[in-house]
Short mmCIF file of C-alpha atoms in Angstrom, two decimals:
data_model
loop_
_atom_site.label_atom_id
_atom_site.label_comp_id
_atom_site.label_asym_id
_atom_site.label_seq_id
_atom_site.Cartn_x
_atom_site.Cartn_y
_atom_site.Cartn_z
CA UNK A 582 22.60 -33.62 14.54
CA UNK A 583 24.15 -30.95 12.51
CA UNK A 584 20.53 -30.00 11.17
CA UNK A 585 19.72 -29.26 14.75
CA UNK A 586 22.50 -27.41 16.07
CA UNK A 587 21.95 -25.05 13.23
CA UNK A 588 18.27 -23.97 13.81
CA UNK A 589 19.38 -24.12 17.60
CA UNK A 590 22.46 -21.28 16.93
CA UNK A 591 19.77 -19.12 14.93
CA UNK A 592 18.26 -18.89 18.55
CA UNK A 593 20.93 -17.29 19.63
CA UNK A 594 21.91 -13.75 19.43
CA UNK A 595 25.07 -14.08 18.10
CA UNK A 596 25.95 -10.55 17.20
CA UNK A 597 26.66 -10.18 20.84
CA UNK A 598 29.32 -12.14 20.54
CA UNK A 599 31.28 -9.94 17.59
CA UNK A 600 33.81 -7.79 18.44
CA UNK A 601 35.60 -4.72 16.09
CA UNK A 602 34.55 -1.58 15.15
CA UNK A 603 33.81 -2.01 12.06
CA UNK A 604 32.00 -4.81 10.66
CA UNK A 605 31.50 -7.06 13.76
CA UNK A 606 33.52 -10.22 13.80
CA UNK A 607 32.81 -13.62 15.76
CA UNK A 608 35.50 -14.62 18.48
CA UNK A 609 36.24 -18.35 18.03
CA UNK A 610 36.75 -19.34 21.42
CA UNK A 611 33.45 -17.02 22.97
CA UNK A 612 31.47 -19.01 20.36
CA UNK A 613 32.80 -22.06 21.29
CA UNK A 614 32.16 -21.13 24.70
CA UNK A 615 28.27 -21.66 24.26
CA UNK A 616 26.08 -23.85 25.66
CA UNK A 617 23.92 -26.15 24.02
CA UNK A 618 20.83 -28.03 24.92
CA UNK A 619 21.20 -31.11 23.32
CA UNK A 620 18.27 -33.55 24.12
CA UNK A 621 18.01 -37.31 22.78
CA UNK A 622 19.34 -37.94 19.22
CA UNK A 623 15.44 -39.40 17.94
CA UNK A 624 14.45 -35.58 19.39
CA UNK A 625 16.93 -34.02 17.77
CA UNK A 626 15.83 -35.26 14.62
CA UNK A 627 12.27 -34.66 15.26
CA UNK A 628 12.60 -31.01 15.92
CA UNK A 629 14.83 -30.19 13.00
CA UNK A 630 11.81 -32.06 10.98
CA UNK A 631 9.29 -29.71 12.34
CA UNK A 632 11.33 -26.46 11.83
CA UNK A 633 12.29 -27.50 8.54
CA UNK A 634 9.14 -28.32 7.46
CA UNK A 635 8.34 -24.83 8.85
CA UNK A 636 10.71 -22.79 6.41
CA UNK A 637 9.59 -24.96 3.21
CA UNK A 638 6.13 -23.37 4.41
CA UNK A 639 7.78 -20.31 4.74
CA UNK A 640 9.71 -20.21 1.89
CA UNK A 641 6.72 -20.80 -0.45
CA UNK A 642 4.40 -18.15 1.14
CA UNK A 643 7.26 -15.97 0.06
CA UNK A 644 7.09 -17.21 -3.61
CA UNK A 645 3.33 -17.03 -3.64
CA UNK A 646 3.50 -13.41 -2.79
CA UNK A 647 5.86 -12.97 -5.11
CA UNK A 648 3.93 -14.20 -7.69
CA UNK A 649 0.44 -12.38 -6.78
CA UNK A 650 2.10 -9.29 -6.84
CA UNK A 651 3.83 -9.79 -10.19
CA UNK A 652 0.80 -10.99 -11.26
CA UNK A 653 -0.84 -7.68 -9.80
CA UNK A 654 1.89 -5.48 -11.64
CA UNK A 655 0.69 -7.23 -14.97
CA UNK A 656 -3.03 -6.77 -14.17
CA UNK A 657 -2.74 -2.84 -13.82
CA UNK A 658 -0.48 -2.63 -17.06
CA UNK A 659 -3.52 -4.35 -18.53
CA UNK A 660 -6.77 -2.93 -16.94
CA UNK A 661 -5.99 0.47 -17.65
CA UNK A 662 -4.92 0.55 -21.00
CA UNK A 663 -7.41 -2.38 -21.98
CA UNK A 664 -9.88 -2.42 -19.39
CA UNK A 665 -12.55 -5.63 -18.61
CA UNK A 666 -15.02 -4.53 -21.82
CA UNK A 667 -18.62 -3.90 -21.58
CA UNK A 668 -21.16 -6.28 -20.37
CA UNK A 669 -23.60 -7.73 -22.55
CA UNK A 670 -27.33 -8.76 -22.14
CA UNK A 671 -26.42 -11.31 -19.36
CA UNK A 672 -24.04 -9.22 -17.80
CA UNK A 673 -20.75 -11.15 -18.80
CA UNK A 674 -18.20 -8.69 -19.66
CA UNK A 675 -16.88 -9.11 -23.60
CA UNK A 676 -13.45 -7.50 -24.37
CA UNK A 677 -12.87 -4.29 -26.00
CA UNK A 678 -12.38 -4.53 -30.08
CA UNK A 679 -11.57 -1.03 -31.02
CA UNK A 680 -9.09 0.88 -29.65
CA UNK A 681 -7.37 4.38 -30.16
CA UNK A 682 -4.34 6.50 -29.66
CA UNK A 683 -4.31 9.38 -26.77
CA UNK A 684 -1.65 11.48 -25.22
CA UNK A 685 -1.65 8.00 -22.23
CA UNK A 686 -0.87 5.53 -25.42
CA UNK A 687 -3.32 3.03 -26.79
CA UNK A 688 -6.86 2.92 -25.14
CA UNK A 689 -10.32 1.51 -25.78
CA UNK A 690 -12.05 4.12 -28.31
CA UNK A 691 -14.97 4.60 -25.95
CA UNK A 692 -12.90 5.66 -23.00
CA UNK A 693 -12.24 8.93 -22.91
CA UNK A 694 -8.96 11.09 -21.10
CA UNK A 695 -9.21 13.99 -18.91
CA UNK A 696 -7.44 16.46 -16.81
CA UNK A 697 -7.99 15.45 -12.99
CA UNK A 698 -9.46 19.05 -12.13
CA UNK A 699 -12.18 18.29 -14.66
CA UNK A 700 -13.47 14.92 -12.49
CA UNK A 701 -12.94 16.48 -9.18
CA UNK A 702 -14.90 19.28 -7.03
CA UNK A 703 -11.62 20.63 -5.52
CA UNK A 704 -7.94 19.11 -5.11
CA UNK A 705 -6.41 20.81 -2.24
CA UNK A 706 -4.24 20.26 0.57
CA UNK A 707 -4.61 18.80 4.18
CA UNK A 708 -3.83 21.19 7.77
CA UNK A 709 -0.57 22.49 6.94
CA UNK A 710 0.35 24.51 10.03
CA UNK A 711 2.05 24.02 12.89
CA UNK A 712 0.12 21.33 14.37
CA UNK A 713 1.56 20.46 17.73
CA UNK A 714 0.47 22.10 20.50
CA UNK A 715 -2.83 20.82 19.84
CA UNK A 716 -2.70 17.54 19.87
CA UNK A 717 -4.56 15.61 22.13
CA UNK A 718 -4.83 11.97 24.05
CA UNK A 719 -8.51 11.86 22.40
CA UNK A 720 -9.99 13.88 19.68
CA UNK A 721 -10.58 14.56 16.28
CA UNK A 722 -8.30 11.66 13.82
CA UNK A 723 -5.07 13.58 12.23
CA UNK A 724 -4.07 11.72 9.43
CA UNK A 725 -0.38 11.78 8.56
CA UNK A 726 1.44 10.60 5.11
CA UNK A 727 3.00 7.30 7.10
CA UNK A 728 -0.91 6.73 7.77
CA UNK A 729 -1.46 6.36 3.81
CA UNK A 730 -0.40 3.24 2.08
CA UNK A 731 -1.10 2.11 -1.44
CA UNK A 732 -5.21 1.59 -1.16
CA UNK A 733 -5.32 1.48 2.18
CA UNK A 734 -5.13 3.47 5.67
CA UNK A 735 -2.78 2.24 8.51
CA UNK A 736 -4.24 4.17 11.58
CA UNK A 737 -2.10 1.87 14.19
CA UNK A 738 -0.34 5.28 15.13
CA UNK A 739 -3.03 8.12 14.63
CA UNK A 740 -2.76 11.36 16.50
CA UNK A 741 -5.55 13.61 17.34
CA UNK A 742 -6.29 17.56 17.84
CA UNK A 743 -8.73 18.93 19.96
CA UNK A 744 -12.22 20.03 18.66
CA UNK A 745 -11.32 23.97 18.43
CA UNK A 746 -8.35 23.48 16.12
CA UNK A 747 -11.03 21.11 14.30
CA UNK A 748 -13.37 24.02 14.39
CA UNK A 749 -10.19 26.42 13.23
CA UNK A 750 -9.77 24.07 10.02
CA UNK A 751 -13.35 23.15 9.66
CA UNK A 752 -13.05 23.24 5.58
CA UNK A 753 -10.29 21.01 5.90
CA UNK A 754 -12.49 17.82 7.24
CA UNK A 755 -12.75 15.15 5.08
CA UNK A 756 -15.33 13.86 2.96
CA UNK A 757 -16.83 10.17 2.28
CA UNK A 758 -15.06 9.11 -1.21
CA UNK A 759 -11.73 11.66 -0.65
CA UNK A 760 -8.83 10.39 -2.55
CA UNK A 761 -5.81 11.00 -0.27
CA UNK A 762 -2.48 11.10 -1.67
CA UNK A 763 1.34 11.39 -0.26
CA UNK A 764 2.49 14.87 -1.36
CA UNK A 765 6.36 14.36 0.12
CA UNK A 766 8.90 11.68 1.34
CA UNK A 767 7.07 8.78 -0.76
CA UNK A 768 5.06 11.18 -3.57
CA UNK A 769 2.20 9.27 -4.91
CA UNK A 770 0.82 6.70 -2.47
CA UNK A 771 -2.81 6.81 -2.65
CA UNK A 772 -5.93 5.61 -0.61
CA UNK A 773 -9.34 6.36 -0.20
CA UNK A 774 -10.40 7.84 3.12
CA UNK A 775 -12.44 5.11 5.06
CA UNK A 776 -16.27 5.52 5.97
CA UNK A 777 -15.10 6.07 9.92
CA UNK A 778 -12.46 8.75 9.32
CA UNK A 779 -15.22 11.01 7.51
CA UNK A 780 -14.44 14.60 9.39
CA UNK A 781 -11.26 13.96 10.27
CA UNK A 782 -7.79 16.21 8.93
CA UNK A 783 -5.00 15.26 7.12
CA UNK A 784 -1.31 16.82 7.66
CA UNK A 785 0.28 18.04 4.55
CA UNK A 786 -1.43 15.50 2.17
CA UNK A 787 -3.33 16.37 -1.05
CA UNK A 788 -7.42 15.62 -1.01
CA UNK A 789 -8.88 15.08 -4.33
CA UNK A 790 -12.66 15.03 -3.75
CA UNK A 791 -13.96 13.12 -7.07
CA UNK A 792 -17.22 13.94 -8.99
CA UNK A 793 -18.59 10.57 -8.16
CA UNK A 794 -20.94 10.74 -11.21
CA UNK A 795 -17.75 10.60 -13.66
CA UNK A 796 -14.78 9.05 -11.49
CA UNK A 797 -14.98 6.15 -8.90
CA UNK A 798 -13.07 6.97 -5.89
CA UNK A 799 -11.00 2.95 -5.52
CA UNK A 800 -10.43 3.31 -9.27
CA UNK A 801 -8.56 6.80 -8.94
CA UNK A 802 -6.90 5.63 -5.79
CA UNK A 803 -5.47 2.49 -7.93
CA UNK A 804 -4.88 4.13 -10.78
CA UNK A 805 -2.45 6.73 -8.80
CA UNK A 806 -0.98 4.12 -7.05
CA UNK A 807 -0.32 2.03 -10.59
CA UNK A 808 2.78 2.20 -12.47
CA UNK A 809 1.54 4.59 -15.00
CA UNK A 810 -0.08 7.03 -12.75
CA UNK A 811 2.63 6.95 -10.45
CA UNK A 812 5.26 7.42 -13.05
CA UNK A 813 2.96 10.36 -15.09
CA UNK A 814 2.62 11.98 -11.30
CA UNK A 815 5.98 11.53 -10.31
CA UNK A 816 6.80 13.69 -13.82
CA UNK A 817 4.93 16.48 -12.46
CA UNK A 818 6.85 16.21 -9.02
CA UNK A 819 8.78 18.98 -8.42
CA UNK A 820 12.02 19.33 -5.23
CA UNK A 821 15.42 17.85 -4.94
CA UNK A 822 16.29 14.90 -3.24
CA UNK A 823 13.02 15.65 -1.46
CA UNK A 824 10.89 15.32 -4.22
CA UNK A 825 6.82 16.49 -3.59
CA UNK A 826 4.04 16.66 -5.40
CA UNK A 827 1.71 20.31 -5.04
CA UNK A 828 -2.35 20.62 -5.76
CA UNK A 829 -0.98 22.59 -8.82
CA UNK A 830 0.44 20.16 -10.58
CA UNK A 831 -1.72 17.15 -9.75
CA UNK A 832 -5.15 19.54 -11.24
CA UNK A 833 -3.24 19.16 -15.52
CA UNK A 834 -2.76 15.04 -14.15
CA UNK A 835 -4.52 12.80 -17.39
CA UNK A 836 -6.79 10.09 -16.23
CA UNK A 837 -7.92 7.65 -18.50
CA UNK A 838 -11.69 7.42 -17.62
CA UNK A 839 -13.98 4.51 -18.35
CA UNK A 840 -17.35 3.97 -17.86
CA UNK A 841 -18.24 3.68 -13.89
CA UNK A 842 -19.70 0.33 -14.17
CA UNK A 843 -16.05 -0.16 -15.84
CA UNK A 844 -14.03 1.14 -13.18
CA UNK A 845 -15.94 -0.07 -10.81
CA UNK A 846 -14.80 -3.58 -11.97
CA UNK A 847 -10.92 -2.74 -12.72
CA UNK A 848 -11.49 -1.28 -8.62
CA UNK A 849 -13.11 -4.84 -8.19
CA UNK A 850 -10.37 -6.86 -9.74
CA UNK A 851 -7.38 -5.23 -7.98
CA UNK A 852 -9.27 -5.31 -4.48
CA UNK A 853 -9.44 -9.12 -4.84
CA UNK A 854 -5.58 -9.14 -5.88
CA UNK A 855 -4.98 -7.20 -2.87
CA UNK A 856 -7.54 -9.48 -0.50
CA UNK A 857 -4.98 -12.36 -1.59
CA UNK A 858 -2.01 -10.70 -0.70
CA UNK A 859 -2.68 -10.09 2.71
CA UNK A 860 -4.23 -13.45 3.50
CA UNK A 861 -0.98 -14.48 2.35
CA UNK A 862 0.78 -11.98 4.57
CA UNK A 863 -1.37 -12.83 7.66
CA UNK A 864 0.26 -16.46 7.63
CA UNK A 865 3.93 -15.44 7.91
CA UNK A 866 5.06 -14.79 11.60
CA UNK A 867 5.71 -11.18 12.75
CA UNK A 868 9.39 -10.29 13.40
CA UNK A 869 10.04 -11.41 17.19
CA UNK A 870 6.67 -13.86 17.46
#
């Protein structure tokens, strides 16, 4: 019986029953003031089974995770100082033998390292004006820094300006394959701008639009977002306590560059990582479900 009066008080919104200023404290005799639905003991048993059986689910979603994303922390630290290799006649890919040392640490000898201003046509930055009195219910897509997440774009809460202020900051639009990246609050997060937000604005973030010939667009976006790049950006950040990251300093940025067909694969690699991890996310409950 315990078993079941336990998942039947986390139900219950006990808070409401604390009392103090400080850090709320249960009253005894409210609590045992509350009424309990207690069906047959056989039931009882039956839901506590179910539940339980519910948080060992749960519980090991939660290690899984935790698992795919250390394993995803390893996989960067080893795809871009090793990288996949080169592909042979038949296309399998056969590990790098020779390696060499750069200003980034050991790297495969036929990579090469460059300055981000040499692989890009322009890094600038997104509408940075006052942008409020023209937004609108429906209009042009205004993408905001809590929009960008690492390799991907949340547009649950977009805002839009009207098509003159578009017209106003018309060499502001974005382009298919622009690398968008946090400049303050959380400096560094970096995604790629989807295929349906082509000629939309950002607010305030930094646009890196990559010479796709050189630099893949997903492997830059990974790479910034990867412990190295983040850590070698976030040395070039500049601020206080609000620490940002300016067009400036992101141009003298070192990139380790591989072949395309090379970063196209590391890209490859991490995108499945990242495919796993939120299947895995999509079978937890949302807060409140």
């Amino acid at each position: 019986m315990h078993y079941y009066v336990s998942y039947f008080l986390k139900t219950l919104e006990l808070e409401k029953y604390g009392t103090g200023t400080g850090v709320p404290t249960l009253n005894r005799n409210d609590v045992h003031k509350v009424r309990v639905a207690f069906p047959s003991l056989p039931e009882q048993k039956k839901i506590a089974r179910i539940l339980s059986s519910v948080d060992s689910k749960l519980a090991l979603i939660d290690r899984q995770i935790t698992t795919t994303q250390t394993l995803k922390k390893g996989l960067m630290q080893k795809l871009f100082t090793q990288g996949v290799g080169t592909q042979d006649a038949d296309g399998r890919w056969q590990p790098h033998t020779e390696f060499q040392e750069t200003e980034l640490g050991r790297i495969p000898t036929v990579w090469e390292v460059a300055e981000l201003q040499t692989l890009a046509h322009s890094i600038s930055v997104g509408i940075a004006t006052s942008t409020t009195s023209h937004y609108v219910p429906k209009g042009i897509p205004l993408i905001r820094n809590q929009n960008i997440l690492p390799d991907q774009l949340n547009d649950e809460d977009l805002l839009y300006i009207s098509e003159e202020f578009d017209q106003k900051n018309r060499n502001k639009r974005l382009h298919s394959g622009d690398v968008l990246t946090v400049r303050t609050g959380y400096p560094g997060i970096t995604c790629v701008v989807p295929e349906k937000y082509v000629g939309a604005h950002t607010f305030t973030t930094l646009i890196t639009r990559p010479k796709q010939e050189y630099v893949c667009s997903d492997y830059l976006s990974r790479y910034f977002n990867s412990p190295k790049g983040n850590d070698l950006m976030l040395g070039r950040a500049v601020g206080g306590a609000q620490q940002n990251i300016n067009a400036g300093s992101l141009k003298n940025l070192l990139i380790p560059v591989p072949t395309l067909q090379e970063q196209q694969e590391i890209a490859r690699i991490l995108s499945t990582v990242d495919h796993k991890l939120d299947h895995l996310q999509t079978q937890k409950p949302k807060p409140n479900s």
